[in-house]
PDB file of C-alpha atoms in Angstrom:
ATOM      1  CA  MET X   1    -181.916 -15.718-215.641  1.00 67.00           C
ATOM      2  CA  SER X   2    -184.431 -16.560-218.331  1.00 92.00           C
ATOM      3  CA  ILE X   3    -184.444 -15.042-221.806  1.00 94.00           C
ATOM      4  CA  THR X   4    -187.597 -13.638-223.368  1.00 95.00           C
ATOM      5  CA  VAL X   5    -188.248 -13.828-227.119  1.00 96.00           C
ATOM      6  CA  ILE X   6    -190.420 -11.105-228.623  1.00 95.00           C
ATOM      7  CA  GLU X   7    -192.049 -11.987-231.940  1.00 95.00           C
ATOM      8  CA  PRO X   8    -193.832  -8.936-233.379  1.00 93.00           C
ATOM      9  CA  GLU X   9    -196.887  -9.491-235.546  1.00 93.00           C
ATOM     10  CA  TYR X  10    -195.094  -8.495-238.771  1.00 91.00           C
ATOM     11  CA  PHE X  11    -192.396 -11.100-238.031  1.00 92.00           C
ATOM     12  CA  ALA X  12    -194.960 -13.803-237.172  1.00 92.00           C
ATOM     13  CA  ARG X  13    -196.756 -13.263-240.500  1.00 91.00           C
ATOM     14  CA  ASN X  14    -193.530 -13.682-242.466  1.00 91.00           C
ATOM     15  CA  ARG X  15    -192.298 -16.518-240.269  1.00 91.00           C
ATOM     16  CA  ALA X  16    -195.430 -18.552-241.006  1.00 89.00           C
ATOM     17  CA  LYS X  17    -194.289 -18.749-244.659  1.00 88.00           C
ATOM     18  CA  TYR X  18    -191.110 -20.588-243.680  1.00 88.00           C
ATOM     19  CA  MET X  19    -191.692 -22.350-240.328  1.00 89.00           C
ATOM     20  CA  ASN X  20    -194.660 -24.005-238.724  1.00 89.00           C
ATOM     21  CA  ASN X  21    -195.200 -23.556-234.979  1.00 91.00           C
ATOM     22  CA  GLN X  22    -193.260 -26.683-234.050  1.00 92.00           C
ATOM     23  CA  GLN X  23    -190.270 -25.672-236.176  1.00 90.00           C
ATOM     24  CA  PHE X  24    -190.406 -22.185-234.692  1.00 93.00           C
ATOM     25  CA  ARG X  25    -190.366 -23.588-231.143  1.00 94.00           C
ATOM     26  CA  LEU X  26    -187.222 -25.572-231.998  1.00 93.00           C
ATOM     27  CA  PHE X  27    -185.600 -22.454-233.455  1.00 94.00           C
ATOM     28  CA  ARG X  28    -186.678 -20.281-230.518  1.00 95.00           C
ATOM     29  CA  ASP X  29    -185.344 -22.801-227.999  1.00 95.00           C
ATOM     30  CA  TYR X  30    -182.007 -22.931-229.832  1.00 95.00           C
ATOM     31  CA  LEU X  31    -181.793 -19.135-229.937  1.00 96.00           C
ATOM     32  CA  ILE X  32    -182.579 -18.883-226.219  1.00 96.00           C
ATOM     33  CA  CYS X  33    -179.680 -21.248-225.480  1.00 95.00           C
ATOM     34  CA  HIS X  34    -177.317 -19.483-227.930  1.00 95.00           C
ATOM     35  CA  PRO X  35    -178.423 -15.824-228.191  1.00 95.00           C
ATOM     36  CA  GLU X  36    -175.004 -14.551-229.275  1.00 94.00           C
ATOM     37  CA  ASN X  37    -174.369 -17.142-232.016  1.00 92.00           C
ATOM     38  CA  GLY X  38    -175.526 -14.866-234.817  1.00 92.00           C
ATOM     39  CA  VAL X  39    -173.031 -12.596-236.541  1.00 95.00           C
ATOM     40  CA  VAL X  40    -173.471  -8.850-236.034  1.00 97.00           C
ATOM     41  CA  VAL X  41    -174.755  -7.181-239.216  1.00 96.00           C
ATOM     42  CA  LYS X  42    -173.130  -3.841-240.088  1.00 95.00           C
ATOM     43  CA  GLY X  43    -175.394  -0.819-240.088  1.00 95.00           C
ATOM     44  CA  THR X  44    -178.156  -2.350-237.959  1.00 96.00           C
ATOM     45  CA  GLY X  45    -177.340  -0.975-234.532  1.00 95.00           C
ATOM     46  CA  GLY X  46    -176.121  -4.334-233.238  1.00 96.00           C
ATOM     47  CA  CYS X  47    -178.608  -6.773-234.761  1.00 97.00           C
ATOM     48  CA  ARG X  48    -177.421 -10.288-235.405  1.00 97.00           C
ATOM     49  CA  LYS X  49    -178.131 -12.699-238.272  1.00 96.00           C
ATOM     50  CA  ILE X  50    -178.357 -16.442-237.775  1.00 94.00           C
ATOM     51  CA  ARG X  51    -178.789 -19.235-240.308  1.00 90.00           C
ATOM     52  CA  TRP X  52    -181.418 -21.930-239.884  1.00 89.00           C
ATOM     53  CA  ARG X  53    -182.386 -24.985-241.911  1.00 78.00           C
ATOM     54  CA  TYR X  54    -185.227 -24.610-244.400  1.00 72.00           C
ATOM     55  CA  GLN X  55    -186.882 -27.620-245.972  1.00 67.00           C
ATOM     56  CA  HIS X  56    -184.120 -29.578-247.737  1.00 61.00           C
ATOM     57  CA  CYS X  57    -181.679 -26.700-248.137  1.00 60.00           C
ATOM     58  CA  GLY X  58    -179.699 -27.059-244.906  1.00 54.00           C
ATOM     59  CA  LYS X  59    -178.188 -23.979-243.288  1.00 53.00           C
ATOM     60  CA  THR X  60    -176.270 -22.683-246.318  1.00 61.00           C
ATOM     61  CA  GLY X  61    -179.316 -22.123-248.522  1.00 64.00           C
ATOM     62  CA  GLY X  62    -181.783 -21.857-245.676  1.00 82.00           C
ATOM     63  CA  ILE X  63    -183.498 -19.213-243.619  1.00 90.00           C
ATOM     64  CA  ARG X  64    -181.837 -16.105-242.238  1.00 93.00           C
ATOM     65  CA  VAL X  65    -183.264 -14.567-239.082  1.00 95.00           C
ATOM     66  CA  VAL X  66    -182.206 -11.101-237.981  1.00 96.00           C
ATOM     67  CA  TYR X  67    -182.665 -10.302-234.304  1.00 97.00           C
ATOM     68  CA  TYR X  68    -181.498  -7.972-231.557  1.00 97.00           C
ATOM     69  CA  TYR X  69    -180.372  -9.336-228.214  1.00 97.00           C
ATOM     70  CA  ALA X  70    -179.999  -7.151-225.122  1.00 93.00           C
ATOM     71  CA  ARG X  71    -180.959  -7.299-221.459  1.00 90.00           C
ATOM     72  CA  GLN X  72    -182.047 -10.946-221.594  1.00 94.00           C
ATOM     73  CA  THR X  73    -184.486 -10.219-224.435  1.00 96.00           C
ATOM     74  CA  ILE X  74    -184.375 -11.337-228.062  1.00 97.00           C
ATOM     75  CA  HIS X  75    -186.295  -9.085-230.461  1.00 97.00           C
ATOM     76  CA  LEU X  76    -186.990 -10.818-233.789  1.00 97.00           C
ATOM     77  CA  MET X  77    -186.656  -8.369-236.696  1.00 95.00           C
ATOM     78  CA  PHE X  78    -186.560 -10.030-240.127  1.00 94.00           C
ATOM     79  CA  ILE X  79    -186.774 -13.494-241.641  1.00 93.00           C
ATOM     80  CA  TYR X  80    -185.956 -14.405-245.233  1.00 90.00           C
ATOM     81  CA  VAL X  81    -184.725 -17.282-247.378  1.00 85.00           C
ATOM     82  CA  LYS X  82    -181.237 -16.864-248.796  1.00 73.00           C
ATOM     83  CA  ASN X  83    -182.132 -18.077-252.288  1.00 67.00           C
ATOM     84  CA  ARG X  84    -184.701 -15.251-252.541  1.00 71.00           C
ATOM     85  CA  GLN X  85    -182.691 -12.504-250.820  1.00 70.00           C
ATOM     86  CA  LYS X  86    -178.937 -12.622-250.314  1.00 77.00           C
ATOM     87  CA  GLU X  87    -178.743 -10.069-247.484  1.00 84.00           C
ATOM     88  CA  LEU X  88    -180.600  -7.194-245.869  1.00 89.00           C
ATOM     89  CA  THR X  89    -181.139  -4.141-248.034  1.00 89.00           C
ATOM     90  CA  MET X  90    -179.871  -0.759-246.860  1.00 93.00           C
ATOM     91  CA  LYS X  91    -183.478   0.206-246.106  1.00 94.00           C
ATOM     92  CA  GLU X  92    -183.942  -2.905-243.942  1.00 92.00           C
ATOM     93  CA  ARG X  93    -180.654  -2.198-242.137  1.00 94.00           C
ATOM     94  CA  ALA X  94    -181.815   1.335-241.406  1.00 95.00           C
ATOM     95  CA  GLU X  95    -185.142  -0.032-240.170  1.00 93.00           C
ATOM     96  CA  CYS X  96    -183.314  -2.397-237.798  1.00 93.00           C
ATOM     97  CA  LYS X  97    -181.195   0.458-236.507  1.00 95.00           C
ATOM     98  CA  ALA X  98    -184.275   2.617-235.891  1.00 94.00           C
ATOM     99  CA  ARG X  99    -186.027  -0.233-234.044  1.00 92.00           C
ATOM    100  CA  VAL X 100    -182.948  -0.841-231.881  1.00 94.00           C
ATOM    101  CA  LYS X 101    -182.747   2.858-231.063  1.00 92.00           C
ATOM    102  CA  HIS X 102    -186.403   2.767-230.037  1.00 88.00           C
ATOM    103  CA  LEU X 103    -185.756  -0.279-227.801  1.00 85.00           C
ATOM    104  CA  CYS X 104    -182.835   1.323-225.954  1.00 74.00           C
TER     105      CYS X 104
END
């Protein structure tokens, strides 16, 4: 079975700050091959967070992408750089949970 990646407009706008289209294709292809690699984030309804390289930072200081994976579909939720935001805020976690509830 093939996996579909859904990139909402709000995600695409933020993603453009950190990844060009070629970099995003590489990330998307990796995520399609490894959809359960991200760690589940508490309070998000099952969303996962995965690290990705950003410029010269490597994975540790790089990009974080929050997504929800179910029924062969990856829903991209949030993207941020660790040096600007350590983790999701409680408001963002609640937003993820509400989006997941809407998807189910």
